[in-house]
Coordinates of C-alpha atoms and ligand atoms in Angstrom, one line a residue:
X11 CA 3.2 -18.8 -25.5
X12 CA -0.7 -19.2 -25.5
X13 CA -2.9 -16.8 -24.1
X14 CA -5.7 -17.7 -21.4
X15 CA -9.0 -16.1 -22.4
X16 CA -9.4 -14.3 -19.7
X17 CA -7.0 -13.6 -16.3
X18 CA -7.6 -15.8 -13.5
X19 CA -9.2 -13.7 -10.9
X20 CA -8.6 -13.5 -7.0
X21 CA -5.9 -16.1 -6.9
X22 CA -2.0 -15.5 -6.3
X23 CA 0.2 -17.5 -8.7
X24 CA 3.1 -19.1 -7.7
X25 CA 6.1 -18.5 -10.3
X26 CA 8.1 -16.3 -12.1
X27 CA 6.6 -12.7 -12.5
X28 CA 7.7 -12.2 -16.3
X29 CA 6.9 -15.8 -17.4
X30 CA 3.6 -15.9 -15.7
X31 CA 2.5 -12.1 -16.9
X32 CA 3.3 -13.3 -20.4
X33 CA 0.3 -15.7 -20.0
X34 CA -1.9 -13.3 -19.5
X35 CA -4.0 -11.3 -22.3
X36 CA -3.1 -7.9 -23.4
X37 CA -5.1 -5.2 -21.6
X38 CA -6.6 -7.2 -19.3
X39 CA -5.7 -6.0 -16.0
X40 CA -7.1 -2.4 -15.3
X41 CA -4.4 -1.6 -12.7
X42 CA -0.9 -2.9 -11.7
X43 CA 0.8 -1.9 -8.3
X44 CA 3.9 -3.2 -7.3
X45 CA 7.3 -2.9 -5.5
X46 CA 9.8 -5.1 -6.8
X47 CA 13.1 -6.3 -5.1
X48 CA 15.3 -3.2 -4.9
X49 CA 18.4 -5.0 -5.7
X50 CA 19.9 -3.7 -2.2
X51 CA 22.2 -6.3 -1.6
X52 CA 24.4 -5.1 -4.5
X53 CA 25.6 -2.0 -2.8
X54 CA 28.8 -0.1 -3.1
X55 CA 28.2 0.8 1.2
X56 CA 29.3 -1.4 3.9
X57 CA 26.2 -2.5 5.1
X58 CA 23.7 -5.2 3.5
X59 CA 26.1 -6.8 1.1
X60 CA 28.4 -8.3 3.8
X61 CA 25.7 -10.2 5.2
X62 CA 26.9 -8.9 8.6
X63 CA 25.1 -6.1 9.3
X64 CA 27.0 -2.9 10.3
X65 CA 24.7 -0.1 9.8
X66 CA 22.1 -2.4 8.6
X67 CA 22.0 -4.6 11.2
X68 CA 18.2 -3.8 12.4
X69 CA 17.0 -3.8 8.6
X70 CA 14.4 -6.7 8.2
X71 CA 15.8 -7.1 4.6
X72 CA 19.3 -8.0 5.8
X73 CA 18.4 -11.7 5.6
X74 CA 16.6 -11.3 2.1
X75 CA 13.7 -12.5 0.6
X76 CA 12.9 -16.2 1.6
X77 CA 14.1 -17.4 -2.2
X78 CA 15.4 -14.3 -4.1
X79 CA 18.7 -12.8 -2.9
X80 CA 18.4 -9.4 -4.4
X81 CA 21.9 -8.9 -5.3
X82 CA 22.1 -8.7 -9.3
X83 CA 25.0 -6.7 -11.4
X84 CA 23.3 -3.3 -11.7
X85 CA 23.1 -3.8 -15.5
X86 CA 21.1 -7.1 -15.5
X87 CA 18.9 -5.9 -12.7
X88 CA 18.0 -3.0 -15.1
X89 CA 17.2 -4.9 -17.7
X90 CA 15.1 -7.2 -15.7
X91 CA 12.8 -4.6 -14.4
X92 CA 12.6 -3.0 -17.8
X93 CA 11.6 -6.5 -19.1
X94 CA 9.0 -6.5 -16.3
X95 CA 7.8 -3.1 -17.1
X96 CA 7.2 -3.9 -20.6
X97 CA 5.0 -7.1 -19.9
X98 CA 3.0 -4.8 -17.2
X99 CA 2.4 -2.2 -19.7
X100 CA 1.3 -4.8 -22.1
X101 CA -1.3 -5.9 -19.7
X102 CA -3.1 -2.6 -19.2
X103 CA -5.4 -0.9 -21.5
X104 CA -5.4 2.4 -22.9
X105 CA -7.1 3.8 -19.6
X106 CA -4.8 1.8 -17.3
X107 CA -2.2 2.7 -15.0
X108 CA 1.1 1.2 -13.2
X109 CA 2.4 2.4 -9.6
X110 CA 5.6 1.3 -9.6
X111 CA 7.2 1.9 -6.3
X112 CA 11.0 2.0 -6.2
X113 CA 13.9 3.6 -4.0
X114 CA 16.6 6.0 -5.0
X115 CA 20.0 5.4 -3.1
X116 CA 23.4 6.8 -2.9
X117 CA 26.0 4.5 -4.5
X118 CA 29.6 5.2 -4.9
X119 CA 28.9 9.1 -3.7
X120 CA 26.3 9.6 -6.3
X121 CA 22.7 9.5 -6.6
X122 CA 21.1 6.5 -8.0
X123 CA 18.0 7.5 -9.1
X124 CA 15.8 4.9 -11.3
X125 CA 15.7 6.8 -14.8
X126 CA 17.6 3.9 -16.2
X127 CA 15.0 1.7 -15.2
X128 CA 11.8 4.0 -16.1
X129 CA 13.4 5.7 -19.1
X130 CA 11.1 5.4 -22.4
X131 CA 8.0 4.2 -20.4
X132 CA 4.9 6.8 -20.3
X133 CA 5.7 8.2 -16.4
X134 CA 3.1 10.8 -16.0
X135 CA 3.9 11.6 -12.3
X136 CA 6.2 10.6 -9.3
X137 CA 4.6 10.1 -5.9
X138 CA 7.1 11.0 -3.1
X139 CA 6.0 8.4 -0.4
X140 CA 7.7 9.7 2.8
X141 CA 8.4 7.3 5.3
X142 CA 8.9 7.7 9.1
X143 CA 12.7 7.8 9.8
X144 CA 15.3 5.9 7.8
X145 CA 18.0 3.5 8.5
X146 CA 21.1 4.1 6.4
X147 CA 22.9 6.9 8.4
X148 CA 25.8 8.4 6.4
X149 CA 28.2 11.4 7.0
X150 CA 28.2 12.1 3.3
X151 CA 24.3 13.0 3.0
X152 CA 21.2 13.7 4.7
X153 CA 19.2 10.7 5.7
X154 CA 17.0 9.6 3.2
X155 CA 13.3 9.3 4.3
X156 CA 11.4 9.2 1.0
X157 CA 10.6 6.3 -1.4
X158 CA 9.2 6.9 -5.0
X159 CA 6.2 5.5 -6.9
X160 CA 6.3 6.2 -10.4
X161 CA 2.7 6.5 -12.0
X162 CA 3.1 5.0 -15.7
X163 CA -0.1 5.8 -17.5
X164 CA -1.7 5.1 -20.6
X165 CA -3.5 8.2 -22.2
X166 CA -6.9 7.6 -21.1
X167 CA -6.4 6.7 -17.6
X168 CA -8.0 9.5 -15.0
X169 CA -7.9 9.4 -11.5
X170 CA -11.6 8.6 -9.6
X171 CA -13.6 11.6 -9.1
X172 CA -11.7 13.8 -6.3
X173 CA -8.6 11.6 -5.9
X174 CA -6.7 14.4 -7.2
X175 CA -6.9 16.2 -3.9
X176 CA -4.3 13.9 -2.3
X177 CA -1.5 15.6 -3.8
X178 CA 1.8 14.1 -4.8
X179 CA 3.5 13.9 -1.4
X180 CA 2.3 10.9 0.6
X181 CA 3.2 10.0 4.2
X182 CA 2.5 6.6 5.6
X183 CA 4.7 4.9 8.1
X184 CA 6.3 1.4 7.4
X185 CA 4.5 -1.5 8.1
X186 CA 5.8 -3.2 10.7
X187 CA 3.4 -6.0 11.8
X188 CA 4.2 -8.5 8.9
X189 CA 6.5 -11.8 8.7
X190 CA 7.5 -10.5 5.2
X191 CA 10.9 -8.1 5.3
X192 CA 9.5 -5.2 2.8
X193 CA 5.9 -5.1 3.0
X194 CA 3.6 -2.2 1.7
X195 CA 1.7 -0.5 4.4
X196 CA -1.9 -1.2 4.0
X197 CA -3.3 2.6 3.8
X198 CA -0.7 3.0 0.9
X199 CA -2.3 0.6 -1.4
X200 CA -5.7 1.7 -0.2
X201 CA -4.8 5.3 -1.3
X202 CA -3.8 4.1 -4.8
X203 CA -6.8 1.6 -5.2
X204 CA -9.4 4.0 -4.1
X205 CA -7.9 6.8 -6.1
X206 CA -9.1 4.6 -9.4
X207 CA -12.0 2.9 -10.6
X208 CA -10.2 -0.2 -11.6
X209 CA -12.0 -3.5 -11.3
X210 CA -9.0 -5.8 -11.7
X211 CA -5.4 -5.0 -9.9
X212 CA -2.5 -7.0 -10.5
X213 CA 0.4 -7.2 -8.3
X214 CA 3.2 -9.1 -10.2
X215 CA 5.8 -8.9 -7.1
X216 CA 3.2 -9.8 -4.4
X217 CA 5.3 -10.7 -1.7
X218 CA 2.8 -10.8 1.6
X219 CA -0.4 -10.2 -0.5
X220 CA -1.0 -6.5 0.7
X221 CA -2.3 -5.7 -2.8
X222 CA -4.8 -8.7 -2.4
X223 CA -6.3 -7.4 0.9
X224 CA -6.4 -3.8 0.1
X225 CA -8.4 -5.0 -3.5
X226 CA -10.8 -7.0 -1.5
X227 CA -11.1 -4.4 1.2
X228 CA -11.8 -2.0 -1.6
X229 CA -14.4 -4.0 -3.6
X230 CA -11.8 -5.0 -6.2
X231 CA -10.5 -7.9 -7.9
X232 CA -7.1 -8.6 -7.6
X233 CA -4.3 -11.1 -9.4
X234 CA -1.0 -11.6 -7.7
X235 CA 2.4 -13.4 -8.9
X236 CA 4.9 -14.1 -6.2
X237 CA 8.3 -16.3 -6.5
X238 CA 8.6 -17.9 -2.9
X239 CA 6.2 -20.4 -1.9
X240 CA 6.6 -19.1 2.0
X241 CA 5.4 -15.8 0.5
X242 CA 2.5 -17.5 -1.1
X243 CA 1.3 -19.0 1.5
X244 CA 1.8 -16.0 3.8
X245 CA -0.4 -13.9 1.6
X246 CA -3.3 -16.4 1.0
X247 CA -3.5 -16.7 4.8
X248 CA -3.8 -13.1 5.0
X249 CA -6.4 -12.7 2.6
X250 CA -8.2 -15.9 4.1
X251 CA -7.9 -14.2 7.8
X252 CA -8.9 -10.9 6.3
X253 CA -12.1 -12.1 4.4
X254 CA -13.0 -14.2 7.5
X255 CA -13.0 -11.1 9.7
X256 CA -15.0 -9.1 7.6
X257 CA -17.2 -11.7 7.0
X258 CA -17.8 -12.2 10.8
X259 CA -17.9 -8.0 11.2
X260 CA -20.8 -8.2 8.4
X261 CA -22.6 -11.0 10.7
X262 CA -22.5 -8.9 13.8
X263 CA -23.9 -5.9 12.2
X264 CA -27.8 -5.6 13.4
X265 CA -30.0 -6.2 10.6
X266 CA -31.7 -3.2 8.4
X267 CA -28.8 -0.8 10.1
X268 CA -27.2 1.2 7.1
X269 CA -23.5 1.9 7.3
Ligands
LIG5 C1 9.2 -5.6 -2.3 S1 8.9 -7.3 -2.1 C2 7.2 -7.1 -2.4 C3 6.5 -6.8 -0.9 C4 4.9 -6.9 -1.4 N1 4.9 -5.5 -1.7 C5 4.2 -6.9 0.2 O1 3.3 -6.0 0.3 O2 4.4 -7.5 0.9 C6 9.2 -8.1 -3.6 C7 8.9 -9.5 -4.1 O3 9.1 -10.0 -4.9 C8 9.4 -11.4 -5.1 N2 10.0 -11.9 -6.4 C9 11.3 -11.6 -6.2 N3 11.9 -12.0 -7.6 C10 10.4 -12.5 -8.3 C11 10.1 -13.0 -9.7 N4 11.0 -13.3 -10.3 N5 8.8 -13.2 -9.6 C12 8.3 -13.2 -8.4 N6 8.4 -12.5 -7.5 C13 9.7 -12.3 -7.4 C14 10.2 -11.6 -3.8 O4 10.2 -12.6 -3.2 C15 9.4 -10.6 -2.9 O5 8.5 -11.1 -1.8

């Protein structure tokens, strides 16, 4: 595969995450923020996999993603995610980092953490993202209310000045006003981006474009990859609406006034 001299900037590429990452030069993106599909429809429970609802009847993800069914055999899923992380690690430089969001689940009565995906990658810290409430009520265990963000960092990665004050437990509500079934809350991505000095931020599972909007808002460049044409359209529309609204706000500011 031939490498582009420099990565494309401020675009959302339609296609497969791993295939498209392979076209980008090594060390060419400073920061990766991503939330892959969680393989939720491969479930030992009685909820999502039957497609009828049950305890998951209110979950937006019940209908799955637009073009991806999220139901791989577990081993194949782990292999896929490890291959994606391998490409991500190649793309960041010696002072780069990957913020990889995932969810721990109980499967067949046992905790399924995600060590099989991240083992061997340079995980420096696990950030707990505490969400409001949860949906999988089960008499066998307490209601899960958090997701994790693995901070996978190359040796020279450093946070922006004062960012370490945020600690490692972050509380952000789920995003509800979004047509995508599993979007990041923008404040969560804002927290990550503003905690770094990265110039170019990649999200290889871009979904509705939250990482792109946050990158723009924080004065950084972005690059996204998404397999569903519907979500690429949604993400581009969000980016455009956001850019237009900020341009409008700027033009409304009285001249000479400092903000
Ligand atoms: C959890 S969602 C990401 C949501 C995103 N963080 C947001 O804020 O909207 C995962 C996304 O990965 C996409 N996806 C699934 N398989 C993919 C693949 N092979 N390559 C690229 N994207 C893929 C799905 O369509 C889905 O939009």
